[in-house]
Short mmCIF file of C-alpha atoms in Angstrom, two decimals:
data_model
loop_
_atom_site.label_atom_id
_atom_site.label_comp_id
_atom_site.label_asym_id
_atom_site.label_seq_id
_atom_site.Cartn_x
_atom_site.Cartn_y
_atom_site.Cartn_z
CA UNK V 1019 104.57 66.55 73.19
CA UNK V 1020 105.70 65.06 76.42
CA UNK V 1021 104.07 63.08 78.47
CA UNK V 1022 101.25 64.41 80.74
CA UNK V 1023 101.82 62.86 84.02
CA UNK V 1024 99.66 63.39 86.86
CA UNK V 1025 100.53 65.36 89.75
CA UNK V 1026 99.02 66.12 93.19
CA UNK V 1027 100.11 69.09 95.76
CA UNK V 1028 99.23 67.49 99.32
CA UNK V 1029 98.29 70.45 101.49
CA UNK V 1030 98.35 69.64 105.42
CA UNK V 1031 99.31 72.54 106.86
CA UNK V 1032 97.34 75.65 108.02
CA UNK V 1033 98.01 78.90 106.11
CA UNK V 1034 100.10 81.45 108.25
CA UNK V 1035 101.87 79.45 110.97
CA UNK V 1036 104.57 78.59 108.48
CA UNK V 1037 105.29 79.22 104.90
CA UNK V 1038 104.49 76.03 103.33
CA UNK V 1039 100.67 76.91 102.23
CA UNK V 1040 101.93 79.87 100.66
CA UNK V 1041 104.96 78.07 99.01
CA UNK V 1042 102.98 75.49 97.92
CA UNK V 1043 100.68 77.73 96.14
CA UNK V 1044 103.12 79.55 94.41
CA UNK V 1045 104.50 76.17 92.80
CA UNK V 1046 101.05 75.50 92.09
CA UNK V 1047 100.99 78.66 90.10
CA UNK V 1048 104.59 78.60 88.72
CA UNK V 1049 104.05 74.31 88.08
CA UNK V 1050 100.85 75.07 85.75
CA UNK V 1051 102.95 76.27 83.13
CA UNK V 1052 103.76 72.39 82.46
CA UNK V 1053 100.79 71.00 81.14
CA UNK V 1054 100.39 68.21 83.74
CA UNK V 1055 97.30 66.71 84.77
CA UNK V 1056 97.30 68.69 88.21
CA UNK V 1057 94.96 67.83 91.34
CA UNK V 1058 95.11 69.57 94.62
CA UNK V 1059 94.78 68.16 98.09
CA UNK V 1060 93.39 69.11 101.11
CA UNK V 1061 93.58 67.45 104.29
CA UNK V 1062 93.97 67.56 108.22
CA UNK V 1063 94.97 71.32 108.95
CA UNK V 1064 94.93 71.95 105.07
CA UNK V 1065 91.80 72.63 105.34
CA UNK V 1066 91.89 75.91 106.86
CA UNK V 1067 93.25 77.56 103.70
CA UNK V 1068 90.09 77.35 102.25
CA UNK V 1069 88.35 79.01 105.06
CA UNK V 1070 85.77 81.81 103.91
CA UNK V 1071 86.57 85.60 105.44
CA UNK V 1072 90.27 85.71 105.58
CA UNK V 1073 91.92 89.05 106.97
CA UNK V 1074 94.81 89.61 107.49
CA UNK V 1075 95.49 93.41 107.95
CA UNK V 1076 96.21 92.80 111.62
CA UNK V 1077 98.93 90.57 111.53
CA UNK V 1078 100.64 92.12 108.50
CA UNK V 1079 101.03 88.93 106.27
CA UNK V 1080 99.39 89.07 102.71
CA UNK V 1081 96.07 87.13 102.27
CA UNK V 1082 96.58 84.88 99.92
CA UNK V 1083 93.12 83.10 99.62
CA UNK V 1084 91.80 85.10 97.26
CA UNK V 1085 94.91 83.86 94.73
CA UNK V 1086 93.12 80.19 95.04
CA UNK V 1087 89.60 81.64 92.98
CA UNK V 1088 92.25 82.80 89.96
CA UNK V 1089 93.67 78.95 89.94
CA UNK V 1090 90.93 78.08 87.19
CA UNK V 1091 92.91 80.55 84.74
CA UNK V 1092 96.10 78.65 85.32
CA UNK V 1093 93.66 75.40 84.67
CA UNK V 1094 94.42 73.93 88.09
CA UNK V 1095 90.11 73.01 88.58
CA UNK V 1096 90.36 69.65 90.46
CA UNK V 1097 90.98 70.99 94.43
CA UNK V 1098 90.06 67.84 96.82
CA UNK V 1099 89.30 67.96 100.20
CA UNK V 1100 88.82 65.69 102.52
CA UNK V 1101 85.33 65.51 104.57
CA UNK V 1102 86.53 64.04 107.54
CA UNK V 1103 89.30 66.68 108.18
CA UNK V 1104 86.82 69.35 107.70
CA UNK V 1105 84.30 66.99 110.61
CA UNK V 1106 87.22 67.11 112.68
CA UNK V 1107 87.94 71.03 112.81
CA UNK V 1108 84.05 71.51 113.27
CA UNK V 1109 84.01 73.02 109.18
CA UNK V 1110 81.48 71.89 106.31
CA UNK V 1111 81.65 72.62 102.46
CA UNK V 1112 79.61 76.08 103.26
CA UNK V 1113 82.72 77.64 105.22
CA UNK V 1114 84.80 77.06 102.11
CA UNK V 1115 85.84 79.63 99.84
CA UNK V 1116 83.74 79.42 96.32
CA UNK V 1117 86.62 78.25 94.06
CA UNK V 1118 85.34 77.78 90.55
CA UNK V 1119 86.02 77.38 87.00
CA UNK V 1120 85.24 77.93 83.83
CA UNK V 1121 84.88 74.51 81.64
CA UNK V 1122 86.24 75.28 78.03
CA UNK V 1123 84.46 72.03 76.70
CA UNK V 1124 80.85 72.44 78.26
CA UNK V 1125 80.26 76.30 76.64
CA UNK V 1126 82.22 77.37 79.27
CA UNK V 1127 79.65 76.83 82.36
CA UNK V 1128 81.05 77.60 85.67
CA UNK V 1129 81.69 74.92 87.39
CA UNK V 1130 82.95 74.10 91.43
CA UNK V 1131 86.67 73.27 91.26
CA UNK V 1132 86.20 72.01 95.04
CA UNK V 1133 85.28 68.01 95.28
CA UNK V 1134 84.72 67.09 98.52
CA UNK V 1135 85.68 63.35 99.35
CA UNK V 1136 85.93 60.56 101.80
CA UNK V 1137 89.18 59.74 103.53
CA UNK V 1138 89.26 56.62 101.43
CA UNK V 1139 88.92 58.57 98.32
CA UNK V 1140 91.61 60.50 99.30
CA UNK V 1141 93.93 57.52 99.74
CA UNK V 1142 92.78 56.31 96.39
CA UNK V 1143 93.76 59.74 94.86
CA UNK V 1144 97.07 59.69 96.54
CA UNK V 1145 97.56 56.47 95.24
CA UNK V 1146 97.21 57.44 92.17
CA UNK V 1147 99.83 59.58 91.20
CA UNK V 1148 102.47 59.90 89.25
CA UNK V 1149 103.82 62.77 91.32
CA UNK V 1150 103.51 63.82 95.35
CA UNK V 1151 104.55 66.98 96.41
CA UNK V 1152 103.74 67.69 99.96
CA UNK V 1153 103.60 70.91 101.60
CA UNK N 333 117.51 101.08 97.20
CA UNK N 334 117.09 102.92 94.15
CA UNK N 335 113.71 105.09 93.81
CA UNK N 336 111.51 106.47 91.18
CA UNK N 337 110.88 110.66 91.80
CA UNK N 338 107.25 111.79 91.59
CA UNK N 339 106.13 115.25 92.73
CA UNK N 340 108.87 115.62 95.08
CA UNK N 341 108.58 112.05 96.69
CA UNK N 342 110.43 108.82 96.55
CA UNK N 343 109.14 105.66 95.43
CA UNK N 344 111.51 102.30 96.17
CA UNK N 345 112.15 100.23 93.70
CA UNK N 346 113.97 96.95 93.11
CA UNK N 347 117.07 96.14 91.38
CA UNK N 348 114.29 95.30 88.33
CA UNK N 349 112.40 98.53 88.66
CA UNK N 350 109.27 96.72 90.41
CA UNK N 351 107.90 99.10 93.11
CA UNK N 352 108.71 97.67 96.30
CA UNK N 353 105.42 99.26 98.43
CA UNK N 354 102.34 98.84 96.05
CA UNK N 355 99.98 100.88 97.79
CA UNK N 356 102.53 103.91 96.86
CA UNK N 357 101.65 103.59 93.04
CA UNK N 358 99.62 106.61 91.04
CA UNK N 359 98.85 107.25 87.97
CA UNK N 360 101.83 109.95 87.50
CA UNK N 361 103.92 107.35 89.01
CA UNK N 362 102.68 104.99 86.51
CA UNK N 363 103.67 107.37 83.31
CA UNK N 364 107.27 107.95 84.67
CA UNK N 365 108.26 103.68 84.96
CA UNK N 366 106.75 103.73 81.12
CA UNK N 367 109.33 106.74 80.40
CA UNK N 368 111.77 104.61 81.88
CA UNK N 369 110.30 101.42 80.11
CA UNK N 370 110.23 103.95 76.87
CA UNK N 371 106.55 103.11 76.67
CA UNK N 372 104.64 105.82 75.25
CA UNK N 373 101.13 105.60 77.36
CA UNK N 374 97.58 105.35 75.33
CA UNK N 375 94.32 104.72 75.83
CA UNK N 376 95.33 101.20 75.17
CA UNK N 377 98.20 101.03 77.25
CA UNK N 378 96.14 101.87 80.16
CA UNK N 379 93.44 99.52 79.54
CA UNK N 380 95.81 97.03 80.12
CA UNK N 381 97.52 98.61 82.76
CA UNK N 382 93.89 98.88 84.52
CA UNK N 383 92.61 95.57 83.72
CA UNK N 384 96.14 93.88 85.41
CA UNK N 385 95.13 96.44 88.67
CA UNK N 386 91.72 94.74 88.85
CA UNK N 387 93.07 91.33 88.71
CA UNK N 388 95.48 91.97 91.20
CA UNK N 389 92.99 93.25 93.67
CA UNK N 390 90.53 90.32 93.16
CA UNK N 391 93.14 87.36 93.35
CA UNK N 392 95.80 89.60 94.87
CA UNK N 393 98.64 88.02 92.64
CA UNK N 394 100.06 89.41 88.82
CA UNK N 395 98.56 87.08 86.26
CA UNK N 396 101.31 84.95 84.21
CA UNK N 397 101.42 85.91 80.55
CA UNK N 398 99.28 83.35 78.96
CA UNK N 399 96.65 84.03 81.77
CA UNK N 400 96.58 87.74 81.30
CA UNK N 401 95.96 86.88 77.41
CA UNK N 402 93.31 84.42 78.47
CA UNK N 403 91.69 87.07 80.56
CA UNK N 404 91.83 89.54 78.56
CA UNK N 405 90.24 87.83 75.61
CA UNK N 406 87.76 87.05 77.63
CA UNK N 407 86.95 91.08 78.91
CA UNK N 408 88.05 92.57 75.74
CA UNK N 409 87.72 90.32 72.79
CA UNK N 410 90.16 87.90 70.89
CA UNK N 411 91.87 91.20 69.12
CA UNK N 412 92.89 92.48 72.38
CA UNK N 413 93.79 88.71 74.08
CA UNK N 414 96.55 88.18 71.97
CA UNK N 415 100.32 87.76 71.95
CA UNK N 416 100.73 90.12 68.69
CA UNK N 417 98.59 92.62 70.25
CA UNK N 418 100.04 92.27 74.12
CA UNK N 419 103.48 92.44 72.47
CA UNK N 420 102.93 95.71 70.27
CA UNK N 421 101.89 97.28 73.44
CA UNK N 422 104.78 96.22 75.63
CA UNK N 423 107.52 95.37 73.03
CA UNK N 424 109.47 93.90 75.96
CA UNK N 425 106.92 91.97 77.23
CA UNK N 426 103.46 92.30 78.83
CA UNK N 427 104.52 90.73 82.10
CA UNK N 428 107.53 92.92 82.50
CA UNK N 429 106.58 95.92 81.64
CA UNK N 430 102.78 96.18 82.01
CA UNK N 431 103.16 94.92 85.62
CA UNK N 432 105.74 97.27 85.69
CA UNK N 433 103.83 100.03 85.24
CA UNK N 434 100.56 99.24 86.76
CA UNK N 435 102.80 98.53 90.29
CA UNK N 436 102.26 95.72 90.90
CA UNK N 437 104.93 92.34 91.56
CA UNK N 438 106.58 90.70 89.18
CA UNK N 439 104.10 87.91 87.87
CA UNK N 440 104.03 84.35 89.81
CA UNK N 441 104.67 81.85 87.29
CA UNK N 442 106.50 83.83 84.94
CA UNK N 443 109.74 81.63 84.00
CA UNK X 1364 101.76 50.29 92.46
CA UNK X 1365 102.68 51.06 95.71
CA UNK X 1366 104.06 54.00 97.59
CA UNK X 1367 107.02 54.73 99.70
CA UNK X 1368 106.14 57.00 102.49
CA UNK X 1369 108.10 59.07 104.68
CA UNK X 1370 107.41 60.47 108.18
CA UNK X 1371 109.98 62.43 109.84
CA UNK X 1372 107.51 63.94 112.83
CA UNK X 1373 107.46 62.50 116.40
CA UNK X 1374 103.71 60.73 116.48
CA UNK X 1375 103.71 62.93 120.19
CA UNK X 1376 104.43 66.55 118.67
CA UNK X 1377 101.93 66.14 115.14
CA UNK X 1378 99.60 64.33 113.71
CA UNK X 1379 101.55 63.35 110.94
CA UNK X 1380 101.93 59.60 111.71
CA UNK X 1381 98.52 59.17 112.35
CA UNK X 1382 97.50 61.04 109.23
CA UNK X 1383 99.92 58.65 106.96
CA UNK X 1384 98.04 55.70 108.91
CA UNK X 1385 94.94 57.02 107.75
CA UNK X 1386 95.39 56.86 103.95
CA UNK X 1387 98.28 54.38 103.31
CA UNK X 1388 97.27 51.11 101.04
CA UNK X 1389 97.65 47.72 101.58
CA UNK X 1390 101.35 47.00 99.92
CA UNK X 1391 102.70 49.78 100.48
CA UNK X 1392 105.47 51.27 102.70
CA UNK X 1393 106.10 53.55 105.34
CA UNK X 1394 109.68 55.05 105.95
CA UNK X 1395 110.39 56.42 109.48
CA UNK X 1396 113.27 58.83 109.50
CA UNK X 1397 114.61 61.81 111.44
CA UNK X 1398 112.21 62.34 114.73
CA UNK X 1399 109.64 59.81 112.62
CA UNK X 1400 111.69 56.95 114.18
CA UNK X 1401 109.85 57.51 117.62
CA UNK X 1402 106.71 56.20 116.11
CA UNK X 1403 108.43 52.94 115.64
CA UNK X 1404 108.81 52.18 119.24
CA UNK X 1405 107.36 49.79 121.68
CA UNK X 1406 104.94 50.98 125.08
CA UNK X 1407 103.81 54.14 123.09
CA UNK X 1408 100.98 55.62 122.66
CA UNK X 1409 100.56 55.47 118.88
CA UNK X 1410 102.55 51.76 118.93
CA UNK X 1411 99.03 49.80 118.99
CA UNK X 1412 97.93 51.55 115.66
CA UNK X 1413 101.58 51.17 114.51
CA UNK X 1414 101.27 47.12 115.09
CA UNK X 1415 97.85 47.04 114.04
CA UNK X 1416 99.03 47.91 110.70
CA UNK X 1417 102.24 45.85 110.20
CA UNK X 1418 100.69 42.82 108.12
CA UNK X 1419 99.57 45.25 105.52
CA UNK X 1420 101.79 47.73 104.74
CA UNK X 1421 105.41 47.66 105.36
CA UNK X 1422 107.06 50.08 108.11
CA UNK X 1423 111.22 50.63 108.21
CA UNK X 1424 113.18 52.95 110.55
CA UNK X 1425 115.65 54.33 109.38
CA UNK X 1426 119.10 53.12 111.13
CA UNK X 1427 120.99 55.87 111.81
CA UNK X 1428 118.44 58.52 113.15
CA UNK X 1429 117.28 55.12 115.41
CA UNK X 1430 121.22 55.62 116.26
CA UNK X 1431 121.43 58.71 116.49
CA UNK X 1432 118.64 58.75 119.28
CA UNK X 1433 119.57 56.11 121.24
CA UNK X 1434 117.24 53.52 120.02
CA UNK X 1435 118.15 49.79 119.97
CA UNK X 1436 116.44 47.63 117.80
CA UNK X 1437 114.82 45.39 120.19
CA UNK X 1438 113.04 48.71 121.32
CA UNK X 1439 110.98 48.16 117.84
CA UNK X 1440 107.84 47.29 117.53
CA UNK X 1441 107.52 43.35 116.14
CA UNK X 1442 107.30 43.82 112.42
CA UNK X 1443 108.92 46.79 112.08
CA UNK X 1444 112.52 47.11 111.11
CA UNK X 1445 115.79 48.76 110.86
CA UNK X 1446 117.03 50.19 107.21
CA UNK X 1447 119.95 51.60 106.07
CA UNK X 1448 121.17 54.59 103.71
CA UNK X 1449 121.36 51.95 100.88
CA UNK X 1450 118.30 50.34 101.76
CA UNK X 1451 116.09 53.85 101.52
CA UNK X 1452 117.70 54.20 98.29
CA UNK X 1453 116.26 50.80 96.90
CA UNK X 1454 112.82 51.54 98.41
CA UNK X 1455 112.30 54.58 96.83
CA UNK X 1456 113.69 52.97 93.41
CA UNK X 1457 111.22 49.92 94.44
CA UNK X 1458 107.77 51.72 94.50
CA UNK X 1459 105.98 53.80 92.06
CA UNK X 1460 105.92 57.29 94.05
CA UNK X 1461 106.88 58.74 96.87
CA UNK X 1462 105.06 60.86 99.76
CA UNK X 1463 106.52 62.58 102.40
CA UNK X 1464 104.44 63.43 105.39
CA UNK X 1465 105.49 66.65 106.98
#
């Protein structure tokens, strides 16, 4: 087997202004299929992506947030997000989608695939990496 | 754009045979793509065909293989959430043609 | 380790400067290219943040979109400096990963 090298999607922008949240998602989704050690970030406008009570019959664009809850089948479970972006844009941890999954090695307990962390935590993730791919 | 006929009406598909409107899709609609995907529909058949529906409308995407397998094993036992038993079903595969026939997109993450 | 990063945004139309500011490490480097190269510049807004930063991490602009714009090298900030084609090449060959910030 090759080896697993670890990979983190950088998500910055907000979800239907432009295409990249929903492009980044679906390589997300279509990147799983590789085994890596995946982690997902979220940070400045990234944040809104996870925002609770998406609709969006009225503008006529698919809503895609429910497609984050089903990343815990693809095992993508490590979604980051950074604190002070959410401060900034007036959001806490309880406006957030629940995003969970189900841990194969602990009986399979349900578990919060959302960590929320510092600014310098996220630098230290970033930092990281084998792989950046920002969206 | 080609089209699939049901009761008189048109349904659009694409060059593959996916439906192109999903909220069009019925149940009669459902039997004639597994005519044309010479899948003979069961009890079974539509279990699966139901079960990919229900995903769809929770995460609102088609589940890649290994994570409809995963799923199902999970809903229906590790007889049912199986390649073998995915594969007898839908010869051609369960992404293609269960998808297929249950209207819905052709499955992110299917390469 | 250390990582390359890239900003082609204007620091005046995103945040995206300001957001690579906020979460690059000491040793590595920041790459400005395309509208990016703005943020390099001297009387700015942004440039105090820019300077501030200089003795940690290393910040390039890339030459011919500083061309391209009209901007002269003396117009950089102190500590900041011109690259070329070849020299982006060797950077991203240099460090470990690379990040664009778009």
């Amino acid at each position: 087997m090759s080896e697993v090298k670890k990979f983190l999607y950088v998500n910055r922008k907000a979800p239907y202004g432009t295409i990249y949240a929903l492009e980044a998602l679906e390589v997300v989704l279509i990147g799983a299929a590789f085994d890596q050690d995946v982690s997902l970030a979220f940070l400045d406008d990234g944040v809104f992506q996870l925002a609770k009570g998406q609709n969006t019959k009225g503008v006529g664009i698919k809503n895609f947030s429910p497609t984050f809850r089903a990343l815990g089948d693809y095992e993508v479970t490590k979604l980051y997000v950074e604190k002070e972006s959410l401060d900034e844009r007036g959001l806490t941890l309880d406006d957030l989608l629940a995003v969970t999954y189900e841990d194969e090695d602990d009986d399979y307990e349900e578990k919060p695939s959302i960590r929320l962390v510092s600014r310098a935590e996220m630098a230290d993730l970033m930092s990281t990496q084998d792989v950046i791919l920002s969206f | 754009m080609a089209a699939y006929e049901v009761n008189g009406t048109t349904v659009e598909h694409d060059e593959e045979g996916y439906i192109t409107n999903l909220s069009e899709w019925s149940k009669e609609l459902a039997e004639i793509i597994a005519k044309a995907e010479e899948v003979d529909m069961n009890e079974e058949h539509w279990e699966v065909v139901n079960f990919l529906r229900d995903y769809y409308e929770e995460y609102q995407i088609a589940p890649a293989v290994r994570v409809l397998i995963k799923a199902v094993k999970k809903t229906m036992g590790p007889e049912k959430g199986s390649n073998k038993y995915m594969y007898e079903l839908f010869p051609y595969g369960p992404a293609k043609q269960a998808c297929k026939i249950a209207g819905l997109p052709k499955p992110t993450g299917c390469i | 380790m250390s990582t390359l990063h890239t900003v082609n945004k204007s620091p005046f139309a995103t945040q995206t400067l300001q957001s690579c500011l906020n979460h690059v490490k000491d040793g590595d480097t920041i790459l400005m290219i395309e509208d990016g190269v703005y943020g390099g510049t001297v009387g700015t807004t942004i440039a105090v943040a820019v300077a501030a930063i200089t003795g940690k991490v290393a910040i390039r602009v890339l030459e011919g979109d500083m061309a391209a714009r009209g901007i002269n090298a003396d117009r950089l900030i102190n500590g900041v400096t011109p690259v070329d084609y070849a020299g982006f090449v060797k950077l991203a060959a240099e460090t470990d990963r690379t990040q664009a910030w778009l």
